[in-house]
PDB file of C-alpha atoms in Angstrom:
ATOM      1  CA  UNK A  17    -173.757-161.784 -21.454  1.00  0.00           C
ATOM      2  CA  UNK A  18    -174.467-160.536 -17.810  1.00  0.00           C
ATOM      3  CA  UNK A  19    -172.990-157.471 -16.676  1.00  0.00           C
ATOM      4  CA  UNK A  20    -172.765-156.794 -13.163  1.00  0.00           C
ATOM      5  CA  UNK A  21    -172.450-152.967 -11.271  1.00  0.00           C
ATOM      6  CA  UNK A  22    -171.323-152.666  -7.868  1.00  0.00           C
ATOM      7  CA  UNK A  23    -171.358-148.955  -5.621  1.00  0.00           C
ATOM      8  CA  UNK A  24    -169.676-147.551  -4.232  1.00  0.00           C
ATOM      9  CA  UNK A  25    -166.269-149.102  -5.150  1.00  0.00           C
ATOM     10  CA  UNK A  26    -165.010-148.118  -1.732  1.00  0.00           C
ATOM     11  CA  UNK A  27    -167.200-147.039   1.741  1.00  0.00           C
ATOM     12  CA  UNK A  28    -165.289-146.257   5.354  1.00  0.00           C
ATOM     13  CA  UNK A  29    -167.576-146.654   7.859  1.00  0.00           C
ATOM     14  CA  UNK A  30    -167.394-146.130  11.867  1.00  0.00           C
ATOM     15  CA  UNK A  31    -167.336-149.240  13.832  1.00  0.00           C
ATOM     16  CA  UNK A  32    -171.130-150.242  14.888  1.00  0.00           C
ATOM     17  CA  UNK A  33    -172.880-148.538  11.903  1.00  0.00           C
ATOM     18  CA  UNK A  34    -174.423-149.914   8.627  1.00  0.00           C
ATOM     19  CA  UNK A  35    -173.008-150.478   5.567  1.00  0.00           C
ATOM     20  CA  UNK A  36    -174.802-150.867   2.048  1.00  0.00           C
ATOM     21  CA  UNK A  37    -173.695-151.802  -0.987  1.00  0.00           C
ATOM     22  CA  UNK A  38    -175.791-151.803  -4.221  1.00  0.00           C
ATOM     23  CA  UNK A  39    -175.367-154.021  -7.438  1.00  0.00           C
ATOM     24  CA  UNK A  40    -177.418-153.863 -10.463  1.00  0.00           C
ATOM     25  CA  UNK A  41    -177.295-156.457 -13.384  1.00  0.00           C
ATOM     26  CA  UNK A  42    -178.583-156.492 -16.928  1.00  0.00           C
ATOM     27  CA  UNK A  43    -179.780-160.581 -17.709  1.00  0.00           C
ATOM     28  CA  UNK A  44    -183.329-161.049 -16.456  1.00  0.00           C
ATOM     29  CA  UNK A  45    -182.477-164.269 -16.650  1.00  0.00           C
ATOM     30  CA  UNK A  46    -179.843-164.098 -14.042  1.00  0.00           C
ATOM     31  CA  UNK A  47    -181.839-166.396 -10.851  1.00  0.00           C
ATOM     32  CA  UNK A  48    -178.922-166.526  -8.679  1.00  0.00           C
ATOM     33  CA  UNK A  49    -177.266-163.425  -6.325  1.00  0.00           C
ATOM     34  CA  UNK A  50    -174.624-164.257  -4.061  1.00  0.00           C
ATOM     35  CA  UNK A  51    -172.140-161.856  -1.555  1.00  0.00           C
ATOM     36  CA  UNK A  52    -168.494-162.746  -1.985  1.00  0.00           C
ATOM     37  CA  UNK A  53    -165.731-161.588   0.913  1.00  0.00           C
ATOM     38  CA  UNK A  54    -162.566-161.923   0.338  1.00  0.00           C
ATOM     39  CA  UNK A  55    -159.604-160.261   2.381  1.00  0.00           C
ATOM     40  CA  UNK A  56    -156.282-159.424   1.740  1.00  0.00           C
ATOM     41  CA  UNK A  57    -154.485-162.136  -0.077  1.00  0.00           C
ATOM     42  CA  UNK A  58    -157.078-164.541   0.475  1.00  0.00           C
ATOM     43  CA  UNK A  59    -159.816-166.429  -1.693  1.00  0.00           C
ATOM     44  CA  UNK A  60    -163.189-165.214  -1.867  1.00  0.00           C
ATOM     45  CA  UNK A  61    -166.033-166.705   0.314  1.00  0.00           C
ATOM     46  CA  UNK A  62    -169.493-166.712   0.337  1.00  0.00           C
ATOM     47  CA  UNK A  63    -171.463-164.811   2.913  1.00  0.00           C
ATOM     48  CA  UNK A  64    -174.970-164.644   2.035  1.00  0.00           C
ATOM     49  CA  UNK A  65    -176.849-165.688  -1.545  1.00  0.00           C
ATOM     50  CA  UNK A  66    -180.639-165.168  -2.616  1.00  0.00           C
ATOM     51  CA  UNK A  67    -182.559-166.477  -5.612  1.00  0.00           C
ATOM     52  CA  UNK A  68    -184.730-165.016  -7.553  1.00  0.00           C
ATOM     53  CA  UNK A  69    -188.027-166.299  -5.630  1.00  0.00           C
ATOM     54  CA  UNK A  70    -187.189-164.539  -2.858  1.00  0.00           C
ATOM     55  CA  UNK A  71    -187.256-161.153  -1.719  1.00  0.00           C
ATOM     56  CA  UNK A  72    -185.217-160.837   0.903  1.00  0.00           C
ATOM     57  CA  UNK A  73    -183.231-162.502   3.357  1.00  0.00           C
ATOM     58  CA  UNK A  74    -181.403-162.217   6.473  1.00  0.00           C
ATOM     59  CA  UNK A  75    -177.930-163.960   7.989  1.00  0.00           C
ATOM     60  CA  UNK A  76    -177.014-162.402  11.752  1.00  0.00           C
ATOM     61  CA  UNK A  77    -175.589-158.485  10.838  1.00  0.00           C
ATOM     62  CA  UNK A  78    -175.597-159.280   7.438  1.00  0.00           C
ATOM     63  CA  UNK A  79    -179.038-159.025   4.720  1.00  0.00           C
ATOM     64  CA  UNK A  80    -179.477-159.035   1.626  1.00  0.00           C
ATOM     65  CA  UNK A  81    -182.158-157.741  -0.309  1.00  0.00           C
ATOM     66  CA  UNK A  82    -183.642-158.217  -4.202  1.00  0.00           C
ATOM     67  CA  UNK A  83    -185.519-156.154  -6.758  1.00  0.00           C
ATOM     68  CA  UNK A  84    -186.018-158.282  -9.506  1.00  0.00           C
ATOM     69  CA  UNK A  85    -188.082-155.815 -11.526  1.00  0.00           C
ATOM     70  CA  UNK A  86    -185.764-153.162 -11.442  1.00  0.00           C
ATOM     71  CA  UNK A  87    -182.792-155.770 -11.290  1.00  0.00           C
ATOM     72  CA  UNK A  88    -180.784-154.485  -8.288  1.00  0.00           C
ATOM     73  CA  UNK A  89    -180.130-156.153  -4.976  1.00  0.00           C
ATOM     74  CA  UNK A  90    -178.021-154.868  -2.118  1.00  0.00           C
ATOM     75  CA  UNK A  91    -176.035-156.721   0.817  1.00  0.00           C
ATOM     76  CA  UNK A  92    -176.726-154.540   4.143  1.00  0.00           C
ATOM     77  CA  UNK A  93    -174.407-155.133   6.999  1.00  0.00           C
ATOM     78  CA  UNK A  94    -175.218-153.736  10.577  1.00  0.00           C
ATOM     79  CA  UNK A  95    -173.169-152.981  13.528  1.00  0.00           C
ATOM     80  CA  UNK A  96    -169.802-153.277  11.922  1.00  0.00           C
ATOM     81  CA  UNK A  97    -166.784-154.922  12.945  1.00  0.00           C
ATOM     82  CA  UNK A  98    -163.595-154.181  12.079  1.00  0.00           C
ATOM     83  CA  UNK A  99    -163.057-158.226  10.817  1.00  0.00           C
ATOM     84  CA  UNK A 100    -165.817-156.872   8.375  1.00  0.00           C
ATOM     85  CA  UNK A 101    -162.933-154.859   6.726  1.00  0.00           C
ATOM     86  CA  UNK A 102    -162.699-156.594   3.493  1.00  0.00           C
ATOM     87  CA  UNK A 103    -163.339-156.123  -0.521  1.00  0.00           C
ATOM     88  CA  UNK A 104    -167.162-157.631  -0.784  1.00  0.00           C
ATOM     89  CA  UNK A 105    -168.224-159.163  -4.660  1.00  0.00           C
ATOM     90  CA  UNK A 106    -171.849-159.018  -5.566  1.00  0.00           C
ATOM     91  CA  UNK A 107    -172.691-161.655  -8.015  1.00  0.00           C
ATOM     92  CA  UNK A 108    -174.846-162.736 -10.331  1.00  0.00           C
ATOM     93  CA  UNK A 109    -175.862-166.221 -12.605  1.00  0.00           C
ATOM     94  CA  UNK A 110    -178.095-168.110 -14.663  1.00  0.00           C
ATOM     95  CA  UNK A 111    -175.491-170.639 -14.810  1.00  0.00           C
ATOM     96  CA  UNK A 112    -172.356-169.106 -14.525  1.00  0.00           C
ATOM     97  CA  UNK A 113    -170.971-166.418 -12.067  1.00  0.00           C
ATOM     98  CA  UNK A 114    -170.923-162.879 -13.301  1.00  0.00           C
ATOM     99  CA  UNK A 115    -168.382-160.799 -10.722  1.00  0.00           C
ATOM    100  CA  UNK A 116    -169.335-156.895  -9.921  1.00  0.00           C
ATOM    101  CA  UNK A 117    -165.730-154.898  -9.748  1.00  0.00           C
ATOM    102  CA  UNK A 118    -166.106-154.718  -5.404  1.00  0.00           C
ATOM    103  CA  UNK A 119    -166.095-152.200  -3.092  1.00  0.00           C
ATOM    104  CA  UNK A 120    -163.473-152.032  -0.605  1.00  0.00           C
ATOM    105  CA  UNK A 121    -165.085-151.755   2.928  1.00  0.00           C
ATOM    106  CA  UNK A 122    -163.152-150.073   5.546  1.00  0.00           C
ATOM    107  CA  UNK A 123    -164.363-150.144   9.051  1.00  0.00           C
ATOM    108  CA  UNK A 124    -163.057-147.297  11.385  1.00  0.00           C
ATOM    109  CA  UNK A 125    -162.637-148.150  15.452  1.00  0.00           C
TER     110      UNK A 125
ATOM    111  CA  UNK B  18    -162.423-182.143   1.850  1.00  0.00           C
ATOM    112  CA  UNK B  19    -159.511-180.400   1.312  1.00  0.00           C
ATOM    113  CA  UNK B  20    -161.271-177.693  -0.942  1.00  0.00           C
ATOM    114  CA  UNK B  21    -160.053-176.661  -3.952  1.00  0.00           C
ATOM    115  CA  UNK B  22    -156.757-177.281  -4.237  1.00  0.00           C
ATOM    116  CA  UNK B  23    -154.292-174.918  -6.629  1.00  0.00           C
ATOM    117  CA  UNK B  24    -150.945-175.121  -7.674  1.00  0.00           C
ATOM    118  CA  UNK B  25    -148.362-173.567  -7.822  1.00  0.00           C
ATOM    119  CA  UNK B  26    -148.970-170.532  -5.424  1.00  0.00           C
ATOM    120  CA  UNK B  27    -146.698-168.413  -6.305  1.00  0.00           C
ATOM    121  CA  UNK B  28    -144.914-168.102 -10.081  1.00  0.00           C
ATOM    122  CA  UNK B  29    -142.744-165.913 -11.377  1.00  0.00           C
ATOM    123  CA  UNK B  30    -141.565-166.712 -14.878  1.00  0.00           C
ATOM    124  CA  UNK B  31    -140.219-164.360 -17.802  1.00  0.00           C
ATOM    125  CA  UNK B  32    -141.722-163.587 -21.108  1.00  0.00           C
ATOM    126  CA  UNK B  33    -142.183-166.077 -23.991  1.00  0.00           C
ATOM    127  CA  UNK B  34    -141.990-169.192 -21.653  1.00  0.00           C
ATOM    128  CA  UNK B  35    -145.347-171.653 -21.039  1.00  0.00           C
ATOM    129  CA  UNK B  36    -147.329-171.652 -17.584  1.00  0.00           C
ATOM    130  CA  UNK B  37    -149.418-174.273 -16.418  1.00  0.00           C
ATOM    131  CA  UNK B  38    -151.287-173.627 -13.831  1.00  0.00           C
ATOM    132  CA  UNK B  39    -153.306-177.101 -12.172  1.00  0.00           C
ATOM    133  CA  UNK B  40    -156.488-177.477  -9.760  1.00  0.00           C
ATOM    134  CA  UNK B  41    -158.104-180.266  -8.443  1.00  0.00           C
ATOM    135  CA  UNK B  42    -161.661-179.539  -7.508  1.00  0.00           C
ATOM    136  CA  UNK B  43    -163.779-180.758  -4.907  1.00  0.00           C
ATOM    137  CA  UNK B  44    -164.748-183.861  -5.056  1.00  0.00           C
ATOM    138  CA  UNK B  45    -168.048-184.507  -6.174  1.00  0.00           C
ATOM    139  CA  UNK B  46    -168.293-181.107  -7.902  1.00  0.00           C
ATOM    140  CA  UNK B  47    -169.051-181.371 -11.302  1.00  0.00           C
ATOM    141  CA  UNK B  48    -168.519-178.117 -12.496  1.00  0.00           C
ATOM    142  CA  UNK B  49    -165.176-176.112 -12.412  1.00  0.00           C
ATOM    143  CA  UNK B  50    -164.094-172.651 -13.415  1.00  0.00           C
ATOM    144  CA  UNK B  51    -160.759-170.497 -14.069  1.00  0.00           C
ATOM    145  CA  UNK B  52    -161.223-166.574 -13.359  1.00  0.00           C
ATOM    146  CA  UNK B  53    -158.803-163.898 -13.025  1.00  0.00           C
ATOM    147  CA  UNK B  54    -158.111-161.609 -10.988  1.00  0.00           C
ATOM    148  CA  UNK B  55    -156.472-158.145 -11.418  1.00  0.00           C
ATOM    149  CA  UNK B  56    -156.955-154.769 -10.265  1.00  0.00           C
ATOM    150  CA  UNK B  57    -157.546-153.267 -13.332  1.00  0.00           C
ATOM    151  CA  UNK B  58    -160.270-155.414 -14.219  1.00  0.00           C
ATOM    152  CA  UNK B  59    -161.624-157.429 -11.322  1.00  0.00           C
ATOM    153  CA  UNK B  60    -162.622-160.922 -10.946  1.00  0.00           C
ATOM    154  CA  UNK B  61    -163.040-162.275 -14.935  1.00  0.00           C
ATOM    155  CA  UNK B  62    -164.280-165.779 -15.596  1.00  0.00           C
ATOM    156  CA  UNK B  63    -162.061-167.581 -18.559  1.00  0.00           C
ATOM    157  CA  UNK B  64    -163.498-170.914 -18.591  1.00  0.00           C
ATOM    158  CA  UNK B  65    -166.556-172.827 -17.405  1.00  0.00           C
ATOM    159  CA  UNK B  66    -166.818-176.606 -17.169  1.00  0.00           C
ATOM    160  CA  UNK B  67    -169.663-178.978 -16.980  1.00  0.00           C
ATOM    161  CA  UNK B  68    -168.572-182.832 -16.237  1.00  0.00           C
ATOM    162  CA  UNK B  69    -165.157-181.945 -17.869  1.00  0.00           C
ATOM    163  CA  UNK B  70    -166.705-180.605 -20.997  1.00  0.00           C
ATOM    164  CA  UNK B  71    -165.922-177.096 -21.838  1.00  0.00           C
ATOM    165  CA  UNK B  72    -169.588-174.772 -21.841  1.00  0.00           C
ATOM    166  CA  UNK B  73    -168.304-171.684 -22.218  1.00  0.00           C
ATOM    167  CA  UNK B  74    -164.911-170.073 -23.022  1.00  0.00           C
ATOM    168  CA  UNK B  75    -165.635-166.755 -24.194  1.00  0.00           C
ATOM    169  CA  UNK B  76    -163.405-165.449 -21.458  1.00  0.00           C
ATOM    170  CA  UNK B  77    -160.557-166.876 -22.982  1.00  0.00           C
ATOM    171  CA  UNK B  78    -158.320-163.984 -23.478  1.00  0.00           C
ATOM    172  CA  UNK B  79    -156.755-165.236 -26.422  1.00  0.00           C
ATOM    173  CA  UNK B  80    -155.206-168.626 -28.634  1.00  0.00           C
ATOM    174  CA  UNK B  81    -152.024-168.250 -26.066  1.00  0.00           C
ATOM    175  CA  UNK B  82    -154.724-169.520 -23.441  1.00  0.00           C
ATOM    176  CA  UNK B  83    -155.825-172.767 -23.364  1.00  0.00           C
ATOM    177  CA  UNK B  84    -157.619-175.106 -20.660  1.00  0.00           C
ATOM    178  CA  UNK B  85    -158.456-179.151 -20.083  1.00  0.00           C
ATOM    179  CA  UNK B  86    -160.249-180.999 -18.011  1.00  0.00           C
ATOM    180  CA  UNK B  87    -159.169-184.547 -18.669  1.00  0.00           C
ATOM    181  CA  UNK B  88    -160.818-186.284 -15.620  1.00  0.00           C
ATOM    182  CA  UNK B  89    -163.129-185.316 -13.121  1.00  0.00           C
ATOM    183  CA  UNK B  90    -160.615-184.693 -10.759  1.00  0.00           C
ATOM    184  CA  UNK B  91    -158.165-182.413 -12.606  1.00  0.00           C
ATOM    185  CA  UNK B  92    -157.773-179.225 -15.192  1.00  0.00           C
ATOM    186  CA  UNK B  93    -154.994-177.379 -15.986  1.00  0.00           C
ATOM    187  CA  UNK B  94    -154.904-173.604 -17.216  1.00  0.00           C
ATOM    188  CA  UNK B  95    -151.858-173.139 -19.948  1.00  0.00           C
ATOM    189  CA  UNK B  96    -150.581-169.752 -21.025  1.00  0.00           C
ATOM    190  CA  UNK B  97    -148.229-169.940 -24.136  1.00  0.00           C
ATOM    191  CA  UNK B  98    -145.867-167.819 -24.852  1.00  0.00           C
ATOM    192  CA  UNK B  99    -146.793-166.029 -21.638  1.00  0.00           C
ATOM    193  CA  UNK B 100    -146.585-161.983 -21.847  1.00  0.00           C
ATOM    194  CA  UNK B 101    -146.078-159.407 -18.812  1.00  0.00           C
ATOM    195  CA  UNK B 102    -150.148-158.798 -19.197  1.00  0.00           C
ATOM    196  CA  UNK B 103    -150.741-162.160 -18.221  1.00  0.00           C
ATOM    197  CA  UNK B 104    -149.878-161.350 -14.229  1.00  0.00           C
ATOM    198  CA  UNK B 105    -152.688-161.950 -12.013  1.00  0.00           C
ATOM    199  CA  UNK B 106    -154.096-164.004  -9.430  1.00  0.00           C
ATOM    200  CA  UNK B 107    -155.346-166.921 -11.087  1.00  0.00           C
ATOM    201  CA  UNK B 108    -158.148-168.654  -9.396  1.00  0.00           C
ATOM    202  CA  UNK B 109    -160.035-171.891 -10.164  1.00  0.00           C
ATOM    203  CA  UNK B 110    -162.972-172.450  -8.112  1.00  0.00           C
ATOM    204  CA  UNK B 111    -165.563-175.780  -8.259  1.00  0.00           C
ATOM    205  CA  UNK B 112    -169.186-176.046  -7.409  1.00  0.00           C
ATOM    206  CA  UNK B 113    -171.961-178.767  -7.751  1.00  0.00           C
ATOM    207  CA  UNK B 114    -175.822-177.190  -8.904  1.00  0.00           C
ATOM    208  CA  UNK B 115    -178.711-178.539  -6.936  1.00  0.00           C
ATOM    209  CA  UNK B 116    -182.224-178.481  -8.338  1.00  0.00           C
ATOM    210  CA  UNK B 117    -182.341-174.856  -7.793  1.00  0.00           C
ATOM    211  CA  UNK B 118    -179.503-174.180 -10.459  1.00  0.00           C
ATOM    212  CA  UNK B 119    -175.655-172.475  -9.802  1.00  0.00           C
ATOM    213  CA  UNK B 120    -174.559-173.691  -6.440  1.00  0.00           C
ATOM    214  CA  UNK B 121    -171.692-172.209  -4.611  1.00  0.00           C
ATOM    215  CA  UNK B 122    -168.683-171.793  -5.805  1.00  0.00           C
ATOM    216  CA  UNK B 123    -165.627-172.736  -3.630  1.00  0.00           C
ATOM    217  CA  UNK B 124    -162.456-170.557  -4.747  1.00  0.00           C
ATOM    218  CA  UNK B 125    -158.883-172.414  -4.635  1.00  0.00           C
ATOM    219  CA  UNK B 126    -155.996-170.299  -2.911  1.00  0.00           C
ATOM    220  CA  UNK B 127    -155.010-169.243  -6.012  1.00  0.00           C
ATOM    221  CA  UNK B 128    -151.943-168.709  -8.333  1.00  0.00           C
ATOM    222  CA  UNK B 129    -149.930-165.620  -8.226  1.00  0.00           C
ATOM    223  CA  UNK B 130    -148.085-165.290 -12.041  1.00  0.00           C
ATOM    224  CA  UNK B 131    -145.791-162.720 -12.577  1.00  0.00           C
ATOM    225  CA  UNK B 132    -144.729-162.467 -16.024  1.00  0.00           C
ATOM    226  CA  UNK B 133    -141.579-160.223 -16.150  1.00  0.00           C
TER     227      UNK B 133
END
Protein backbone atom coordinates (compact mmCIF):
# COMPACT_ATOMS: atom_id res chain seq x y z
CA UNK A 1 0.00 0.00 0.00
CA UNK A 2 0.93 3.80 -0.05
CA UNK A 3 3.11 5.12 2.47
CA UNK A 4 3.20 8.66 3.08
CA UNK A 5 6.40 10.91 4.83
CA UNK A 6 5.84 14.21 6.13
CA UNK A 7 9.00 16.83 7.53
CA UNK A 8 9.53 18.21 9.66
CA UNK A 9 7.02 16.84 12.24
CA UNK A 10 7.04 20.22 13.92
CA UNK A 11 8.36 23.97 12.42
CA UNK A 12 7.95 27.46 14.64
CA UNK A 13 8.06 30.10 12.47
CA UNK A 14 7.96 34.11 13.01
CA UNK A 15 4.80 35.72 12.03
CA UNK A 16 5.06 36.99 8.18
CA UNK A 17 7.64 34.37 7.03
CA UNK A 18 7.33 31.11 4.95
CA UNK A 19 6.71 27.90 5.93
CA UNK A 20 7.44 24.53 3.97
CA UNK A 21 6.58 21.33 4.53
CA UNK A 22 7.73 18.30 2.44
CA UNK A 23 5.94 14.85 1.90
CA UNK A 24 7.20 12.04 -0.09
CA UNK A 25 5.13 8.87 -1.03
CA UNK A 26 6.01 5.46 -2.40
CA UNK A 27 2.74 4.36 -5.02
CA UNK A 28 3.39 5.86 -8.44
CA UNK A 29 0.13 5.26 -8.81
CA UNK A 30 -0.97 7.63 -6.18
CA UNK A 31 -2.82 10.72 -8.73
CA UNK A 32 -4.25 12.60 -5.96
CA UNK A 33 -2.26 15.12 -3.20
CA UNK A 34 -4.25 17.04 -0.94
CA UNK A 35 -3.22 19.56 2.35
CA UNK A 36 -5.27 18.73 5.41
CA UNK A 37 -5.54 21.48 8.53
CA UNK A 38 -6.89 20.60 11.34
CA UNK A 39 -6.65 22.54 14.78
CA UNK A 40 -6.95 21.70 18.15
CA UNK A 41 -9.86 19.46 18.78
CA UNK A 42 -11.26 19.98 15.52
CA UNK A 43 -11.76 17.87 12.20
CA UNK A 44 -9.43 18.12 9.48
CA UNK A 45 -10.10 20.37 6.39
CA UNK A 46 -8.90 20.69 3.16
CA UNK A 47 -6.78 23.62 2.12
CA UNK A 48 -5.28 23.07 -1.13
CA UNK A 49 -5.12 19.58 -3.41
CA UNK A 50 -3.17 18.90 -6.81
CA UNK A 51 -3.32 15.96 -9.20
CA UNK A 52 -0.95 14.38 -10.78
CA UNK A 53 -1.24 16.44 -14.23
CA UNK A 54 -0.26 19.30 -12.70
CA UNK A 55 2.76 20.79 -11.50
CA UNK A 56 1.99 23.25 -9.37
CA UNK A 57 -0.57 25.33 -8.01
CA UNK A 58 -1.35 28.28 -6.06
CA UNK A 59 -4.38 29.30 -3.39
CA UNK A 60 -3.75 33.11 -1.81
CA UNK A 61 -0.49 32.50 0.89
CA UNK A 62 -0.79 29.04 0.44
CA UNK A 63 1.01 26.68 -2.79
CA UNK A 64 1.56 23.65 -3.34
CA UNK A 65 3.95 22.11 -5.46
CA UNK A 66 4.53 18.33 -7.18
CA UNK A 67 7.44 16.18 -8.30
CA UNK A 68 6.00 13.27 -9.65
CA UNK A 69 9.27 11.71 -10.78
CA UNK A 70 10.91 11.88 -7.66
CA UNK A 71 7.43 11.49 -5.82
CA UNK A 72 7.52 14.43 -3.36
CA UNK A 73 5.32 17.47 -3.20
CA UNK A 74 5.40 20.26 -0.65
CA UNK A 75 2.60 22.79 0.67
CA UNK A 76 4.43 26.38 0.95
CA UNK A 77 2.70 28.95 3.02
CA UNK A 78 3.81 32.71 2.92
CA UNK A 79 3.41 35.53 5.24
CA UNK A 80 2.17 33.62 8.20
CA UNK A 81 -0.55 34.19 10.47
CA UNK A 82 -0.87 33.14 13.67
CA UNK A 83 -4.65 31.41 12.66
CA UNK A 84 -2.11 29.38 10.47
CA UNK A 85 -1.04 27.70 13.81
CA UNK A 86 -2.31 24.30 13.26
CA UNK A 87 -1.12 20.43 12.66
CA UNK A 88 -1.15 20.34 8.54
CA UNK A 89 -1.69 16.43 6.83
CA UNK A 90 -0.17 15.86 3.47
CA UNK A 91 -2.00 13.23 1.63
CA UNK A 92 -1.95 11.01 -0.87
CA UNK A 93 -4.53 8.48 -3.17
CA UNK A 94 -5.23 6.44 -6.02
CA UNK A 95 -8.47 5.80 -4.50
CA UNK A 96 -8.18 5.97 -1.02
CA UNK A 97 -6.49 8.57 1.35
CA UNK A 98 -3.07 7.71 2.61
CA UNK A 99 -2.37 10.27 5.83
CA UNK A 100 1.48 11.56 6.38
CA UNK A 101 2.05 11.63 10.47
CA UNK A 102 1.78 15.98 10.37
CA UNK A 103 3.82 18.54 11.38
CA UNK A 104 2.73 20.79 14.00
CA UNK A 105 3.09 24.46 12.75
CA UNK A 106 3.63 27.06 15.27
CA UNK A 107 3.54 30.63 14.27
CA UNK A 108 5.42 33.13 16.61
CA UNK A 109 3.95 37.03 16.87
CA UNK B 1 -25.88 19.94 4.28
CA UNK B 2 -25.22 19.34 7.60
CA UNK B 3 -21.80 17.55 6.83
CA UNK B 4 -20.88 14.57 8.20
CA UNK B 5 -22.57 13.93 11.04
CA UNK B 6 -20.93 11.60 14.08
CA UNK B 7 -22.16 10.25 17.09
CA UNK B 8 -21.61 10.04 20.05
CA UNK B 9 -18.89 12.79 20.67
CA UNK B 10 -17.61 11.95 23.51
CA UNK B 11 -17.45 8.08 25.12
CA UNK B 12 -16.02 6.84 27.88
CA UNK B 13 -16.72 3.19 28.53
CA UNK B 14 -14.63 0.42 30.51
CA UNK B 15 -12.95 -2.64 29.24
CA UNK B 16 -14.73 -5.72 27.79
CA UNK B 17 -17.99 -3.75 26.95
CA UNK B 18 -19.17 -3.11 22.97
CA UNK B 19 -18.92 0.49 21.27
CA UNK B 20 -20.77 1.55 18.43
CA UNK B 21 -19.86 4.34 17.04
CA UNK B 22 -22.58 5.79 13.98
CA UNK B 23 -22.13 8.42 10.98
CA UNK B 24 -24.32 9.57 8.53
CA UNK B 25 -22.52 10.88 5.52
CA UNK B 26 -23.25 13.51 3.22
CA UNK B 27 -25.77 13.12 1.20
CA UNK B 28 -25.06 12.23 -2.16
CA UNK B 29 -21.60 10.90 -1.25
CA UNK B 30 -21.13 7.57 -2.20
CA UNK B 31 -18.15 6.69 -0.58
CA UNK B 32 -17.47 6.69 3.26
CA UNK B 33 -14.51 5.97 5.46
CA UNK B 34 -13.60 5.26 9.32
CA UNK B 35 -9.89 6.42 10.32
CA UNK B 36 -8.30 6.82 13.55
CA UNK B 37 -6.68 9.02 15.11
CA UNK B 38 -3.99 8.82 17.86
CA UNK B 39 -0.84 10.36 18.67
CA UNK B 40 1.16 7.53 18.53
CA UNK B 41 0.24 6.67 15.18
CA UNK B 42 -1.53 9.44 13.32
CA UNK B 43 -4.47 9.53 11.15
CA UNK B 44 -5.06 5.47 10.10
CA UNK B 45 -7.79 4.55 7.66
CA UNK B 46 -9.85 1.24 8.95
CA UNK B 47 -12.44 0.98 6.42
CA UNK B 48 -13.29 2.22 2.93
CA UNK B 49 -16.74 2.07 1.34
CA UNK B 50 -17.96 2.26 -2.16
CA UNK B 51 -22.02 2.49 -2.49
CA UNK B 52 -22.18 0.67 0.94
CA UNK B 53 -19.99 -2.15 -0.16
CA UNK B 54 -16.90 -2.68 1.80
CA UNK B 55 -13.46 -2.12 -0.79
CA UNK B 56 -10.99 -2.28 1.50
CA UNK B 57 -10.59 -3.20 5.21
CA UNK B 58 -7.10 -3.95 5.67
CA UNK B 59 -7.03 -1.29 8.34
CA UNK B 60 -9.15 -3.20 10.41
CA UNK B 61 -7.19 -3.58 13.52
CA UNK B 62 -8.52 -6.77 14.40
CA UNK B 63 -11.92 -9.45 14.53
CA UNK B 64 -13.02 -7.15 17.74
CA UNK B 65 -13.59 -4.44 14.88
CA UNK B 66 -16.23 -4.62 12.70
CA UNK B 67 -18.12 -2.03 10.30
CA UNK B 68 -21.65 -1.81 8.10
CA UNK B 69 -23.01 0.20 5.85
CA UNK B 70 -26.59 -0.92 5.56
CA UNK B 71 -28.02 2.06 3.53
CA UNK B 72 -26.63 4.84 1.83
CA UNK B 73 -27.25 7.03 4.50
CA UNK B 74 -25.75 5.22 7.52
CA UNK B 75 -22.59 2.96 8.92
CA UNK B 76 -21.75 2.13 12.14
CA UNK B 77 -18.13 1.30 13.52
CA UNK B 78 -18.41 -1.62 16.41
CA UNK B 79 -15.57 -2.44 18.77
CA UNK B 80 -16.17 -5.74 20.76
CA UNK B 81 -14.94 -6.43 23.69
CA UNK B 82 -13.37 -2.98 23.61
CA UNK B 83 -9.66 -2.78 25.25
CA UNK B 84 -7.85 0.46 26.78
CA UNK B 85 -5.81 0.49 23.18
CA UNK B 86 -8.84 1.16 21.47
CA UNK B 87 -8.91 5.12 22.74
CA UNK B 88 -8.77 7.50 20.00
CA UNK B 89 -10.52 9.96 18.06
CA UNK B 90 -12.57 8.12 15.78
CA UNK B 91 -13.41 9.86 12.62
CA UNK B 92 -15.65 8.92 9.66
CA UNK B 93 -15.41 11.15 6.81
CA UNK B 94 -17.57 10.88 3.20
CA UNK B 95 -16.65 12.01 -0.24
CA UNK B 96 -18.16 11.62 -3.82
CA UNK B 97 -15.19 10.98 -6.90
CA UNK B 98 -15.69 13.04 -10.00
CA UNK B 99 -14.22 11.96 -13.31
CA UNK B 100 -10.89 12.90 -12.10
CA UNK B 101 -10.91 10.08 -9.32
CA UNK B 102 -10.76 10.58 -5.10
CA UNK B 103 -12.71 13.68 -4.36
CA UNK B 104 -12.58 15.40 -1.08
CA UNK B 105 -13.09 14.00 1.82
CA UNK B 106 -15.32 15.79 4.43
CA UNK B 107 -14.27 14.64 8.12
CA UNK B 108 -17.26 14.24 10.79
CA UNK B 109 -16.54 15.92 14.32
CA UNK B 110 -15.50 12.87 15.48
CA UNK B 111 -15.78 10.36 18.43
CA UNK B 112 -13.63 10.62 21.42
CA UNK B 113 -13.48 6.72 23.09
CA UNK B 114 -11.83 6.26 26.13
CA UNK B 115 -11.52 2.78 27.06
CA UNK B 116 -10.53 2.62 30.80
Amino acid sequence: GENVEQHPSTLSVQEGDSAVIKCTYSDSASNYFPWYKQELGKRPQLIIDIRSNVGEKKDQRIAVTLNKTAKHFSLHITETQPEDSAVYFCAASDYKLSFGAGTTVTVRA
Amino acid sequence: DAGVIQSPRHEVTEMGQEVTLRCKPISGHNSLFWYRQTMMRGLELLIYFNNNVPIDDSGMPEDRFSAKMPNASFSTLKIQPSEPRDSAVYFCASSSPGLEGTGELFFGEGSRLTVL
